[in-house]
Short mmCIF file of C-alpha atoms in Angstrom, two decimals:
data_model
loop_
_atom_site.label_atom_id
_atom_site.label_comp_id
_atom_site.label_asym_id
_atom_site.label_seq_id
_atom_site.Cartn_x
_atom_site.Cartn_y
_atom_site.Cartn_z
CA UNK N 1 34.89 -9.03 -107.95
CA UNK N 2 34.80 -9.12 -111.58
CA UNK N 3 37.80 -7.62 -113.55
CA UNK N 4 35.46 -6.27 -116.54
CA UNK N 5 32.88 -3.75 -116.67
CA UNK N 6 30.29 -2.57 -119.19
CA UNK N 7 29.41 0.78 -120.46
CA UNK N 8 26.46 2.30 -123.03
CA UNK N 9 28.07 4.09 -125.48
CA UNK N 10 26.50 6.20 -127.99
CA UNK N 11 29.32 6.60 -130.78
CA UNK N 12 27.12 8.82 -132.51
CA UNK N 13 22.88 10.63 -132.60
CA UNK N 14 20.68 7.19 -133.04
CA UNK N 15 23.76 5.09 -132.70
CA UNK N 16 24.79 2.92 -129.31
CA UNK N 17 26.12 -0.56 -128.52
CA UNK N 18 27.06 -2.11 -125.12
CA UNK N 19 30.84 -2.36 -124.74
CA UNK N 20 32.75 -4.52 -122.15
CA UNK N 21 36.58 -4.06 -121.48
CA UNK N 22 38.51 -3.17 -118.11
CA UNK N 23 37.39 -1.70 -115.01
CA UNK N 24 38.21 1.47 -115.53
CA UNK N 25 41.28 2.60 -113.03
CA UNK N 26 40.62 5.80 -110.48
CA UNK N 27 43.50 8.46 -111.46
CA UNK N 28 45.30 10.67 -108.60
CA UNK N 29 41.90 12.88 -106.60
CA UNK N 30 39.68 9.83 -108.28
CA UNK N 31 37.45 7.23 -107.12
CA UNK N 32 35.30 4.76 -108.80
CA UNK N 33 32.20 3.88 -108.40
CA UNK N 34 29.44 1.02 -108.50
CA UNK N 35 26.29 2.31 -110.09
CA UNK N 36 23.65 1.50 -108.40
CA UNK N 37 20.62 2.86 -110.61
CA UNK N 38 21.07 6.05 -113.49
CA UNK N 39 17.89 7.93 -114.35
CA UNK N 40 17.06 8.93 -118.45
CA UNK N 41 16.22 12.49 -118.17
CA UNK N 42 15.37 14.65 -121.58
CA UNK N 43 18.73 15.67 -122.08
CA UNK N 44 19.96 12.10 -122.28
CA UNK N 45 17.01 11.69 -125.28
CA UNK N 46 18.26 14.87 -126.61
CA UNK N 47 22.07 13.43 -126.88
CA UNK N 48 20.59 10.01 -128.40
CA UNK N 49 18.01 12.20 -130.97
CA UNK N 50 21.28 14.43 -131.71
CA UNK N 51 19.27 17.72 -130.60
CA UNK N 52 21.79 18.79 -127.75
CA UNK N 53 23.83 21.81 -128.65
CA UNK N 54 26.95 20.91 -130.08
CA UNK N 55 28.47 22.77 -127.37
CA UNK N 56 27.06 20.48 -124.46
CA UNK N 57 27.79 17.03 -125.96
CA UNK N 58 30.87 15.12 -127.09
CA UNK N 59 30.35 12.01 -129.31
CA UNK N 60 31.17 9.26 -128.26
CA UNK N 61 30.17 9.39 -125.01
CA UNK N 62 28.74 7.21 -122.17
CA UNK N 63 25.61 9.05 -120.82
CA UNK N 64 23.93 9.18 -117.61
CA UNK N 65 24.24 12.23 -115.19
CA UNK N 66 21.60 11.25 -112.87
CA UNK N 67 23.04 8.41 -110.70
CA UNK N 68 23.76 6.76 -107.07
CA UNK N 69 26.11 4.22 -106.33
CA UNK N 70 28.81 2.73 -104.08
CA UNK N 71 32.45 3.87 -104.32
CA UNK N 72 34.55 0.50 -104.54
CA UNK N 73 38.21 1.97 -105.38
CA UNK N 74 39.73 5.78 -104.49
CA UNK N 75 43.19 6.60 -106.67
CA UNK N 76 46.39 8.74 -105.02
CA UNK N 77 45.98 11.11 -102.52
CA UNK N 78 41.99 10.09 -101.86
CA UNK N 79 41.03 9.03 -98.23
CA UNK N 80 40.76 5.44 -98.48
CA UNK N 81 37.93 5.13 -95.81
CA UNK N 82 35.57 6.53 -98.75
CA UNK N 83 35.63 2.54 -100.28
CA UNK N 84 32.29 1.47 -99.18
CA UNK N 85 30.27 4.57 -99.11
CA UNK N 86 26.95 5.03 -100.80
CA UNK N 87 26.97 8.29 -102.72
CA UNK N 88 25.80 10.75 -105.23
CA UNK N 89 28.36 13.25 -107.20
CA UNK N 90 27.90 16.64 -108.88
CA UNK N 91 28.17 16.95 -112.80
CA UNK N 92 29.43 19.66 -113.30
CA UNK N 93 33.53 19.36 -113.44
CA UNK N 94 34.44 22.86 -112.17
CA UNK N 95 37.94 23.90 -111.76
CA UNK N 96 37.34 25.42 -108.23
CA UNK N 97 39.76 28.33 -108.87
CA UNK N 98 38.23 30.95 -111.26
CA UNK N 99 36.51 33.63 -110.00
CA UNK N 100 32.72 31.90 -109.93
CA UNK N 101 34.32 29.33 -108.20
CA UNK N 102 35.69 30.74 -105.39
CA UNK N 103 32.11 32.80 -105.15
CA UNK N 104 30.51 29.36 -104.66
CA UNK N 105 29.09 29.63 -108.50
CA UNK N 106 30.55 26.44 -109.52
CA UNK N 107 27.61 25.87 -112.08
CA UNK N 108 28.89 29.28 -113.56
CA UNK N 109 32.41 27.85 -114.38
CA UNK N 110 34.41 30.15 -116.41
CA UNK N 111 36.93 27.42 -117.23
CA UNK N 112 34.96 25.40 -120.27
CA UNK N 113 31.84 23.30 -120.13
CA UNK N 114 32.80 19.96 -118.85
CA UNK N 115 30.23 17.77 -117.35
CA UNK N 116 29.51 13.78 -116.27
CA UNK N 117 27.65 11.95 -119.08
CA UNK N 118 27.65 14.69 -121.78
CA UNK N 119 31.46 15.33 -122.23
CA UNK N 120 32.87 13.13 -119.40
CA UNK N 121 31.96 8.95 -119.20
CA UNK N 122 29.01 8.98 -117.10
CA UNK N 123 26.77 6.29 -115.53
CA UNK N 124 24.88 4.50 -117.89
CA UNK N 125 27.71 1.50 -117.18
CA UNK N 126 28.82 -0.79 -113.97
CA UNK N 127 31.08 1.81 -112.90
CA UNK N 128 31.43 5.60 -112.91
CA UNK N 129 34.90 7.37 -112.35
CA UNK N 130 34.98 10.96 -110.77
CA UNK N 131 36.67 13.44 -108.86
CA UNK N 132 36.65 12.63 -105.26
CA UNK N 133 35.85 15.89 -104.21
CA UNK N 134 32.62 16.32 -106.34
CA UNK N 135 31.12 13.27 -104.13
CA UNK N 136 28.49 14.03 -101.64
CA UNK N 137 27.82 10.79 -99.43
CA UNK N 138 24.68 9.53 -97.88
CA UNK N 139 24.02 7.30 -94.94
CA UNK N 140 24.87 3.95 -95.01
CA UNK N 141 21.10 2.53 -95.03
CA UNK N 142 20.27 5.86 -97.94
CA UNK N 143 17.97 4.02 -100.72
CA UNK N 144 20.25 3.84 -103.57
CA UNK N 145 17.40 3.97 -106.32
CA UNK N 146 15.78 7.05 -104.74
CA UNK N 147 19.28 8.36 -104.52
CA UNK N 148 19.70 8.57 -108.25
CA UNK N 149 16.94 11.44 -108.80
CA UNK N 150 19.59 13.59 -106.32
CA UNK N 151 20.82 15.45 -109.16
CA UNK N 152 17.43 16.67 -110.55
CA UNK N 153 16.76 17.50 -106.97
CA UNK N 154 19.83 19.61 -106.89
CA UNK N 155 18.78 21.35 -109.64
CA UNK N 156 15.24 22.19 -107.63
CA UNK N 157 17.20 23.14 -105.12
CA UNK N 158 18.85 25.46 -106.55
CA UNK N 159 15.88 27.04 -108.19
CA UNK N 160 14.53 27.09 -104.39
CA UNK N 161 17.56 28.89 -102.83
CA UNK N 162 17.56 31.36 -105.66
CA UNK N 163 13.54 31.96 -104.90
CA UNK N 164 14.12 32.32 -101.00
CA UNK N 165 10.52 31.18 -100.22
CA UNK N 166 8.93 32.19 -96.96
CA UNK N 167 6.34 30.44 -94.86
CA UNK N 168 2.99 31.95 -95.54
CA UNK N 169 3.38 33.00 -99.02
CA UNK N 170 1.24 31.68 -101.84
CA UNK N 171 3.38 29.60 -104.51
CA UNK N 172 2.57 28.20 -107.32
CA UNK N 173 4.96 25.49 -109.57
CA UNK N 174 4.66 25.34 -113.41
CA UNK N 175 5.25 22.03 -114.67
CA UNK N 176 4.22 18.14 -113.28
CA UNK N 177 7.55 16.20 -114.30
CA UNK N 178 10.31 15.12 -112.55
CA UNK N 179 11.53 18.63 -111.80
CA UNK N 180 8.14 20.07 -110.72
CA UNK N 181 7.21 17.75 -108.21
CA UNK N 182 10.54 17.71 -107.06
CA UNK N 183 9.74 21.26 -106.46
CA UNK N 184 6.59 20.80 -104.88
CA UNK N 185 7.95 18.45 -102.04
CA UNK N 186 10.56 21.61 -101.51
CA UNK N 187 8.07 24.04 -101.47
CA UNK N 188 5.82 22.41 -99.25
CA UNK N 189 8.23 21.95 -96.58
CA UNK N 190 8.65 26.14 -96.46
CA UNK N 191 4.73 25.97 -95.21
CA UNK N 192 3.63 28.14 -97.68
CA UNK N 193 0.16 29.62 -97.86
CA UNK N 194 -1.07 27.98 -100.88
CA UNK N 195 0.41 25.78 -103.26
CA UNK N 196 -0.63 25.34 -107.02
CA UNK N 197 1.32 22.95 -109.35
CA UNK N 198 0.28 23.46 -113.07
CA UNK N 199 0.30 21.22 -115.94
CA UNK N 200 -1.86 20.13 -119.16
CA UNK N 201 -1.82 16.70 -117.81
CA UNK N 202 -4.80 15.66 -115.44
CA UNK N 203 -2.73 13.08 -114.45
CA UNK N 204 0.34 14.62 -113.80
CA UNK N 205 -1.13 17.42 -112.18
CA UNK N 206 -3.00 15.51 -109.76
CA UNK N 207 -0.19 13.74 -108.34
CA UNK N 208 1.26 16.88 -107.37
CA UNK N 209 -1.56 16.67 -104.43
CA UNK N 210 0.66 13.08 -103.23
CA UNK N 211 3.73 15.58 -103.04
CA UNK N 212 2.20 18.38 -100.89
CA UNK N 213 0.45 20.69 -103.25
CA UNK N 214 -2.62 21.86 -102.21
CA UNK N 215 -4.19 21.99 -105.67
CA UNK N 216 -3.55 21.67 -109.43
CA UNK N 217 -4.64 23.25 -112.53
CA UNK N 218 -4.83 22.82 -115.66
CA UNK N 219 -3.03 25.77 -117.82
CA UNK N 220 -6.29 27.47 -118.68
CA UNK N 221 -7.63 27.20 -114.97
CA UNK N 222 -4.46 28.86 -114.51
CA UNK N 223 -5.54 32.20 -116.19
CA UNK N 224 -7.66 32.48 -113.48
CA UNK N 225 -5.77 33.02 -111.00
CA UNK N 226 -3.18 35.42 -113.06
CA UNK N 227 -1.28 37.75 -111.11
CA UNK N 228 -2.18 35.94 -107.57
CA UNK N 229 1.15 34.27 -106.82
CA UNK N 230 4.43 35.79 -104.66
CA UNK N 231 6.86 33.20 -106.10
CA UNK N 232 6.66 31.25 -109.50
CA UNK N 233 8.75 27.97 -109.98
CA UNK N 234 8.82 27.46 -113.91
CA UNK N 235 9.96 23.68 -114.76
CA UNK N 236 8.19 22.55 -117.35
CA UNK N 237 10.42 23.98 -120.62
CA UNK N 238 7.28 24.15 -122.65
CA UNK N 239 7.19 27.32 -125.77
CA UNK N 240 4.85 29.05 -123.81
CA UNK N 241 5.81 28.42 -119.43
CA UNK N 242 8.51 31.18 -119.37
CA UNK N 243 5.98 34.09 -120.47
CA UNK N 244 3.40 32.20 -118.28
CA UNK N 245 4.76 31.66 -115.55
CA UNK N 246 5.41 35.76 -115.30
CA UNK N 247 1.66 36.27 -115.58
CA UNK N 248 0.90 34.02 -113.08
CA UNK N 249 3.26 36.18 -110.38
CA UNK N 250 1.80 39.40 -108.48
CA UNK N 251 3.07 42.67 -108.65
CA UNK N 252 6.46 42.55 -107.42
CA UNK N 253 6.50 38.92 -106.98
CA UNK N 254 9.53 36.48 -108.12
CA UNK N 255 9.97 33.78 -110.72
CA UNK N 256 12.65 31.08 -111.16
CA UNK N 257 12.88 29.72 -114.60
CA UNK N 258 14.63 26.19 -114.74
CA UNK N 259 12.90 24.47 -117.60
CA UNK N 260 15.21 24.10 -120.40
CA UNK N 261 13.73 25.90 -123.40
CA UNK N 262 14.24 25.47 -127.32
CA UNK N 263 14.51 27.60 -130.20
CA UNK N 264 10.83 29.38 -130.20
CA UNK N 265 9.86 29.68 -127.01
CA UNK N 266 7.73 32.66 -126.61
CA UNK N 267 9.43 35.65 -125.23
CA UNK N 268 8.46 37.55 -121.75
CA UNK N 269 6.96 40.62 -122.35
CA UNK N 270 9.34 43.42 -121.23
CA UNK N 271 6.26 46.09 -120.33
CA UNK N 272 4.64 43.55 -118.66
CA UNK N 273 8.09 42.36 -116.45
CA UNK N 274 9.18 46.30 -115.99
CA UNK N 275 5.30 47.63 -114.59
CA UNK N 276 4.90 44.50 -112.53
CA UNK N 277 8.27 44.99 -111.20
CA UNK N 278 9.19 40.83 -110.85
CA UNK N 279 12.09 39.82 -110.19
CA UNK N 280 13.26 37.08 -112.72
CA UNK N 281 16.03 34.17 -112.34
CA UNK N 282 17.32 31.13 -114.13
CA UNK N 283 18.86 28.06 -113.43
CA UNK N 284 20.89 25.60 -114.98
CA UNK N 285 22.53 23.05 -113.44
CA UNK N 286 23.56 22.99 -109.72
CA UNK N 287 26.38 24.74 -107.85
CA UNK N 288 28.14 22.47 -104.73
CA UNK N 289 25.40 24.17 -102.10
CA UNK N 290 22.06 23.16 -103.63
CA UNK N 291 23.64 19.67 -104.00
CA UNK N 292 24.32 20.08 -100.27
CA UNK N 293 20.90 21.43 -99.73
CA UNK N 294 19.07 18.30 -101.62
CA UNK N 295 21.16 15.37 -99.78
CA UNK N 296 20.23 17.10 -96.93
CA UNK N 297 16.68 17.03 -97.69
CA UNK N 298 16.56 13.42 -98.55
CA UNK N 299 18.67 11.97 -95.54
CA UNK N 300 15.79 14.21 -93.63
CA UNK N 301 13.21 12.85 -94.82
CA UNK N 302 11.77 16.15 -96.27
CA UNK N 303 12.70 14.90 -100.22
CA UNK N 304 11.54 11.52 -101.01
CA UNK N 305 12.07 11.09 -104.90
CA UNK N 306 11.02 7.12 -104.51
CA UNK N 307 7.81 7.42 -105.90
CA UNK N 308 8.76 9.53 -109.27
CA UNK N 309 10.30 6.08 -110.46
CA UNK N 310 7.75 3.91 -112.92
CA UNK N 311 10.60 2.04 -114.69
CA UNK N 312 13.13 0.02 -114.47
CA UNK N 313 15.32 -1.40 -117.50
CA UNK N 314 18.82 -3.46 -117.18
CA UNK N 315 21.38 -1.63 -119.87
CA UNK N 316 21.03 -4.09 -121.95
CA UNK N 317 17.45 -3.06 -122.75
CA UNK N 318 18.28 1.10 -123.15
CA UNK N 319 16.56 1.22 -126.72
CA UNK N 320 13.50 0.22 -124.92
CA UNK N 321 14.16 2.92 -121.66
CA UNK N 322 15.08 6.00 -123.79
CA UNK N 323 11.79 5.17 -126.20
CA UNK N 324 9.96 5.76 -123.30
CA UNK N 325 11.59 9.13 -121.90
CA UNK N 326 9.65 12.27 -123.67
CA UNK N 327 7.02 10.07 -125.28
CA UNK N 328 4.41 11.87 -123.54
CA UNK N 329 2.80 9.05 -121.53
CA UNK N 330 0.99 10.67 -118.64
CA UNK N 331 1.94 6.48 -116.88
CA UNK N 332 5.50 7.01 -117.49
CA UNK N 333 7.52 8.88 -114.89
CA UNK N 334 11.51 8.37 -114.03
CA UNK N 335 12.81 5.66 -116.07
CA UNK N 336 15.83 4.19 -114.39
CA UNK N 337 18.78 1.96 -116.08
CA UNK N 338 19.80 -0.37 -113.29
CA UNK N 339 23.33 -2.02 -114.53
#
C-alpha cells in the first residue's frame, strides 16, 4: 500500500491545487478511509465560487461531503474488525451530548457548525478521516459509486420522515435534480395515489417517470393543478419553489422545504399559509436516523441512486468536474470525482 496520499485543496474562492504528503493517521474514535467515488453537489461550487456563507466554510479546506469508500485503518479504542468495510459516514460532526443530541436532532447541533468537507478535510482526496461512530456500513457486495449519492439521499430522507407520507395520498415533488428524484424513488415506494415531479426542464422532468413518478410538469402546467396535492416535497432552491410549492398543497395539506434558498427568494404568503391551514417544515442536512433510513433503502433495493451519475472525472481533472456542476445542462446529472 502506498505511504502517500493526495488531497484537492482549495486554499482560497477560485483557487485549488492537488497536494500529496502522508497518509493521514486515524486519531483515538478515528478511522480512515479509501474513497471510493465523491459526488460535486452545489454547495461544493458554492465553496469554489466563494458564495457559501462565511459561517459554513473554512478556507483552506478539502471538499467533498458526498462520498463512499472502504475503511483501511481504525485509531485507539475503534473495533478493529471495521478495516475492510465498505461504508458511507454522516457530515455533520455533532457532539452527541447537548440537548438536540440526545433528542436524536443531531443536524440541530447546538455545539458549533462543524461538518466533513466544508470545515473538516473531506473526500475530494485518496483518503477521508472521521469519527468512527458517524460511519454507517453497507454490505460487502454495496456498489461503491451508487453509494456516494447516500448523503443526498439522507437528506431526502429526512425531508420524507418529516412529511410522514401515507399510501394513497396524492404527492407531488418540486424540483428534477439530484434531490428531487431522490425523492421521487422515496415517495413512490409509500404507494401513493398520484405522483407529480415538477421542473422547467423537459428533460429533467421526464426522467422523473424512470424513478416512479407517474407524471411531470412543467411549472406553468403546474398552476393547474394548484391546491390538489396532500404533501409537497420542495427541492429545487429556485427564488420562486418555496411560495410554490405552498400553492400547489390542499387545504390542510403539508410541505417540506429542503432546497437551499438565496438571498431573494420570494416569501410565502402568510394569509395564504394561515387560511389554508398547511403545515410547513424545513430541512437541512441529516440527523443519524434518516441516514439510517437511506442505507436502508439502498441495501433494499427501494433507493437506487446509480443512474443519477453522468460523470466521472479523476481529481486531477476537478476544474473540468466543478465547471460542469450548476451549469445548467439538462445532459449533466451527478458528477463524481473518482480518486
Amino acid at each position: 500500500m502506498s505511504t502517500l496520499s493526495r488531497s484537492l485543496v482549495v486554499e482560497r474562492p477560485g483557487s485549488h491545487r492537488l497536494t500529496e504528503g502522508p497518509l493521514p493517521e486515524p486519531g483515538p474514535g478515528e478511522v480512515r478511509v479509501r474513497v471510493a467515488a465523491a459526488g460535486i453537489c452545489m454547495s461544493d461550487r458554492e465553496v469554489y465560487d466563494g458564495h457559501r456563507d462565511a459561517a459554513y466554510v473554512r478556507y483552506p479546506v478539502v471538499p467533498g461531503h458526498e462520498w463512499s469508500g472502504t475503511v483501511d485503518a481504525v485509531g485507539a479504542g475503534v473495533d478493529p474488525a471495521l478495516t475492510g468495510r465498505r461504508t458511507v459516514a454522516e457530515g455533520f460532526r455533532a457532539c452527541g451530548s447537548c440537548e438536540r443530541c440526545r433528542c436524536g436532532e443531531t443536524s440541530l447541533c447546538t455545539a458549533g457548525y462543524e461538518e466533513t468537507g466544508f470545515t473538516r478535510p473531506g473526500a475530494f482526496a485518496d483518503h477521508v478521516v472521521v469519527p468512527a461512530r458517524l460511519l454507517h456500513l453497507l454490505p460487502d457486495d454495496a456498489d461503491l459509486r451508487a453509494a456516494a449519492l447516500l448523503e443526498p439521499a439522507a437528506v431526502v430522507a429526512a425531508a420524507v420522515r418529516a412529511a410522514a407520507p401515507e399510501p394513497g395520498e396524492r404527492i407531488a415533488v418540486v424540483g428534477a435534480g439530484t434531490l428531487g428524484l431522490l425523492a421521487a424513488q422515496l415517495l413512490a415506494a409509500v404507494s401513493p395515489a398520484g405522483l407529480t415531479v415538477i421542473d422547467p426542464r423537459a428533460v429533467r422532468a421526464s426522467r422523473a417517470l424512470d424513478f416512479g413518478a407517474d407524471e411531470a410538469r412543467s411549472p406553468q402546467e403546474a398552476e393547474e393543478v394548484r391546491g390538489r396535492y396532500d404533501l409537497v416535497v420542495e427541492t429545487a432552491g429556485a427564488p420562486t419553489t418555496a411560495a410554490d410549492a405552498c400553492l400547489l398543497a390542499r387545504r390542510g395539506g403539508r410541505v417540506v422545504l429542503t432546497g437551499m434558498f438565496t438571498p431573494g427568494a420570494v416569501g410565502i404568503d402568510p394569509v395564504h399559509l394561515s387560511l389554508s391551514q398547511l403545515t410547513v417544515r424545513s430541512v437541512f442536512g441529516a440527523p443519524s436516523s434518516a441516514w439510517s433510513y437511506a442505507v436502508r433503502a439502498f441495501t433494499a433495493g427501494l433507493l437506487d441512486p446509480a443512474p443519477l451519475i453522468t460523470h466521472e472525472f479523476p481529481l486531477e481533472r476537478f476544474a473540468e468536474a466543478v465547471a460542469l456542476v450548476g451549469a445548467g445542462g439538462p445532459e449533466t446529472g451527478k458528477v463524481l470525482l473518482r480518486p
